[in-house]
């Protein structure tokens, strides 16, 4: 998958190593329980719909795991709202902060 996204093979292998155990543990938590419910409690006519619903949730989790950014987030030193207020003050020409009415 990483190669198709333009990453090197070593980057893909590193991502696999980083995320494999988290994925594997979640797999063992979800699928045995889901299949036990499927085969013990559901009538055969509902099994396909049930498994497709579980699969939708599972695929959503896998997508989250694949695209999650594991790098530490750096705080923005100046929030956008402060920059926007300063820009608004400069365009109006006033040095006094504006009051916002609710």
XYZ file of N, CA and C in Angstrom:
306
model
N 0.827 -1.185 0.000
C 0.000 0.000 0.000
C 0.872 1.250 0.000
N 1.933 1.235 0.781
C 2.816 2.391 0.855
C 3.478 2.702 -0.467
N 3.830 1.671 -1.222
C 4.463 1.868 -2.525
C 3.483 2.555 -3.472
N 2.213 2.170 -3.432
C 1.211 2.811 -4.282
C 0.953 4.254 -3.861
N 1.277 4.597 -2.620
C 1.131 5.973 -2.141
C 2.382 6.800 -2.382
N 3.402 6.210 -3.013
C 4.615 6.940 -3.332
C 5.711 6.824 -2.289
N 5.546 5.935 -1.314
C 6.570 5.728 -0.288
C 7.500 4.603 -0.729
N 8.638 4.530 -0.100
C 9.579 3.459 -0.418
C 9.130 2.172 0.257
N 9.701 1.070 -0.207
C 9.385 -0.230 0.377
C 9.819 -0.292 1.841
N 10.957 0.327 2.164
C 11.421 0.322 3.560
C 10.488 1.144 4.457
N 9.905 2.232 3.913
C 8.928 3.001 4.692
C 7.690 2.163 4.982
N 7.239 1.413 3.984
C 6.082 0.545 4.165
C 6.344 -0.546 5.183
N 7.539 -1.128 5.144
C 7.903 -2.155 6.114
C 7.976 -1.579 7.522
N 8.492 -0.375 7.645
C 8.571 0.282 8.958
C 7.170 0.570 9.507
N 6.268 1.018 8.642
C 4.890 1.257 9.082
C 4.227 -0.053 9.519
N 4.480 -1.113 8.771
C 3.940 -2.418 9.125
C 4.434 -2.853 10.503
N 5.730 -2.694 10.745
C 6.296 -3.066 12.046
C 5.704 -2.234 13.173
N 5.463 -0.948 12.913
C 4.936 -0.060 13.948
C 3.487 -0.377 14.309
N 2.697 -0.786 13.322
C 1.260 -0.919 13.546
C 0.767 -2.357 13.635
N 1.630 -3.332 13.379
C 1.178 -4.711 13.303
C 0.568 -5.212 14.601
N 1.242 -5.027 15.730
C 0.742 -5.602 16.979
C -0.558 -4.951 17.407
N -0.714 -3.665 17.175
C -1.983 -3.003 17.511
C -3.116 -3.584 16.664
N -2.862 -3.753 15.389
C -3.852 -4.339 14.482
C -4.161 -5.787 14.870
N -3.122 -6.561 15.169
C -3.300 -7.982 15.478
C -4.106 -8.188 16.755
N -3.823 -7.387 17.783
C -4.571 -7.509 19.034
C -6.039 -7.120 18.833
N -6.275 -6.061 18.061
C -7.660 -5.652 17.786
C -8.385 -6.720 16.987
N -7.687 -7.350 16.054
C -8.272 -8.420 15.252
C -8.750 -9.566 16.147
N -7.942 -9.949 17.115
C -8.308 -11.042 18.023
C -9.403 -10.628 19.003
N -9.574 -9.341 19.229
C -10.671 -8.891 20.098
C -12.002 -8.839 19.355
N -11.961 -8.485 18.084
C -13.201 -8.270 17.333
C -13.740 -9.553 16.713
N -12.925 -10.235 15.910
C -13.470 -11.294 15.060
C -13.904 -12.577 15.777
N -13.194 -13.086 16.766
C -13.734 -14.277 17.445
C -15.087 -14.016 18.109
N -15.214 -12.862 18.766
C -16.494 -12.532 19.403
C -17.584 -12.324 18.352
N -17.235 -11.634 17.269
C -18.226 -11.385 16.211
C -18.699 -12.691 15.587
N -17.788 -13.616 15.347
C -18.184 -14.881 14.726
C -18.917 -15.792 15.697
N -18.604 -15.688 16.975
C -19.354 -16.473 17.963
C -20.818 -16.009 17.980
N -21.008 -14.705 18.003
C -22.374 -14.179 17.950
C -23.042 -14.600 16.647
N -22.295 -14.520 15.557
C -22.830 -14.850 14.241
C -23.345 -16.288 14.180
N -22.547 -17.243 14.630
C -22.916 -18.645 14.459
C -23.776 -19.213 15.591
N -23.695 -18.629 16.795
C -24.488 -19.166 17.897
C -25.862 -18.516 18.025
N -25.968 -17.252 17.709
C -27.186 -16.526 18.029
C -28.001 -16.051 16.832
N -27.401 -15.969 15.666
C -28.121 -15.406 14.522
C -28.649 -16.487 13.598
N -29.786 -16.219 13.063
C -30.353 -17.112 12.068
C -29.560 -16.938 10.770
N -29.458 -17.987 9.978
C -28.657 -17.900 8.744
C -29.049 -16.752 7.815
N -30.288 -16.343 7.809
C -30.683 -15.279 6.881
C -30.138 -13.905 7.296
N -29.696 -13.743 8.549
C -29.149 -12.462 9.006
C -27.621 -12.449 9.063
N -26.977 -13.555 8.828
C -25.527 -13.646 9.008
C -24.735 -12.758 8.062
N -25.132 -12.711 6.810
C -24.387 -11.904 5.835
C -24.492 -10.422 6.180
N -25.675 -9.967 6.523
C -25.860 -8.559 6.885
C -25.057 -8.232 8.143
N -25.086 -9.135 9.109
C -24.342 -8.924 10.354
C -22.837 -8.822 10.095
N -22.294 -9.761 9.334
C -20.853 -9.748 9.059
C -20.477 -8.519 8.236
N -21.330 -8.107 7.309
C -21.042 -6.902 6.536
C -21.031 -5.658 7.424
N -21.894 -5.613 8.422
C -21.907 -4.487 9.348
C -20.635 -4.464 10.192
N -20.233 -5.614 10.692
C -18.984 -5.692 11.466
C -17.796 -5.329 10.573
N -17.809 -5.788 9.328
C -16.729 -5.501 8.397
C -16.640 -4.008 8.099
N -17.761 -3.329 8.000
C -17.742 -1.883 7.787
C -17.022 -1.177 8.931
N -17.348 -1.547 10.160
C -16.649 -0.981 11.313
C -15.177 -1.346 11.324
N -14.867 -2.590 10.984
C -13.474 -3.052 10.966
C -12.674 -2.305 9.904
N -13.245 -2.138 8.720
C -12.540 -1.417 7.656
C -12.332 0.053 8.014
N -13.285 0.626 8.721
C -13.132 2.006 9.188
C -11.964 2.097 10.170
N -11.870 1.136 11.070
C -10.750 1.106 12.015
C -9.420 0.938 11.282
N -9.362 0.048 10.300
C -8.121 -0.150 9.551
C -7.715 1.115 8.794
N -8.684 1.809 8.237
C -8.388 3.054 7.544
C -7.842 4.091 8.519
N -8.458 4.182 9.698
C -7.960 5.086 10.729
C -6.523 4.721 11.112
N -6.269 3.450 11.310
C -4.939 3.002 11.706
C -3.912 3.315 10.617
N -4.276 3.123 9.369
C -3.363 3.368 8.253
C -3.024 4.847 8.128
N -4.008 5.712 8.291
C -3.809 7.131 8.003
C -3.604 7.978 9.251
N -3.543 7.343 10.396
C -3.286 8.080 11.634
C -1.870 8.635 11.604
N -1.728 9.858 12.059
C -0.421 10.503 12.102
C 0.179 10.265 13.483
N 1.220 9.440 13.546
C 1.830 9.087 14.833
C 2.897 10.071 15.281
N 3.204 11.039 14.425
C 4.224 12.013 14.808
C 3.679 12.941 15.880
N 4.536 13.396 16.809
C 4.049 14.316 17.836
C 3.612 15.631 17.195
N 2.497 16.155 17.675
C 1.967 17.400 17.143
C 2.701 18.577 17.746
N 3.046 19.548 16.912
C 3.675 20.767 17.394
C 2.597 21.825 17.546
N 2.625 22.490 18.678
C 1.627 23.523 18.927
C 1.923 24.736 18.056
N 0.876 25.331 17.512
C 1.010 26.541 16.722
C 1.296 27.688 17.688
N 2.413 28.407 17.515
C 2.757 29.446 18.493
C 1.739 30.581 18.521
N 1.097 30.877 17.395
C 0.100 31.934 17.346
C -1.178 31.344 16.770
N -2.240 31.268 17.559
C -3.487 30.724 17.028
C -4.008 31.565 15.868
N -4.751 30.921 14.981
C -5.286 31.610 13.809
C -6.208 32.761 14.186
N -6.941 32.623 15.278
C -7.874 33.683 15.666
C -7.127 34.953 16.049
N -5.944 34.831 16.671
C -5.155 36.005 17.028
C -4.654 36.682 15.764
N -4.180 35.900 14.815
C -3.696 36.454 13.558
C -4.835 37.148 12.817
N -6.020 36.538 12.815
C -7.171 37.138 12.140
C -7.565 38.445 12.806
N -7.546 38.516 14.145
C -7.886 39.746 14.851
C -6.874 40.840 14.548
N -5.588 40.488 14.486
C -4.566 41.477 14.167
C -4.737 41.993 12.745
N -5.068 41.109 11.823
C -5.291 41.515 10.445
C -6.495 42.444 10.363
N -7.553 42.107 11.087
C -8.742 42.952 11.085
C -8.432 44.317 11.674
N -7.634 44.357 12.709
C -7.258 45.634 13.309
C -6.431 46.471 12.346
N -5.546 45.841 11.609
C -4.708 46.580 10.669
C -5.536 47.145 9.523
N -6.524 46.394 9.060
C -7.337 46.881 7.947
C -8.252 48.011 8.381
N -8.708 48.005 9.611
C -9.574 49.068 10.108
C -8.736 50.278 10.491
N -7.499 50.042 10.917
C -6.628 51.130 11.309
C -6.729 51.488 12.771
N -7.478 50.738 13.527
C -7.663 51.010 14.944
C -6.696 50.171 15.751
N -6.210 50.724 16.851
C -5.338 49.974 17.750
C -6.112 49.395 18.920
N -7.366 49.766 19.057
C -8.197 49.251 20.137
C -8.778 47.906 19.746
N -8.760 46.910 20.649
C -9.390 45.631 20.333
C -10.904 45.815 20.197
N -11.462 45.059 19.274
C -12.902 45.114 19.061
C -13.619 44.222 20.060
N -14.798 44.629 20.459
C -15.625 43.809 21.335
C -16.589 43.012 20.461
N -16.728 41.767 20.795
C -17.654 40.914 20.058
C -18.949 40.839 20.835
N -20.044 41.159 20.177
C -21.346 41.100 20.827
C -21.952 39.744 20.557
N -22.548 39.187 21.600
C -23.163 37.875 21.466
C -24.644 38.025 21.258
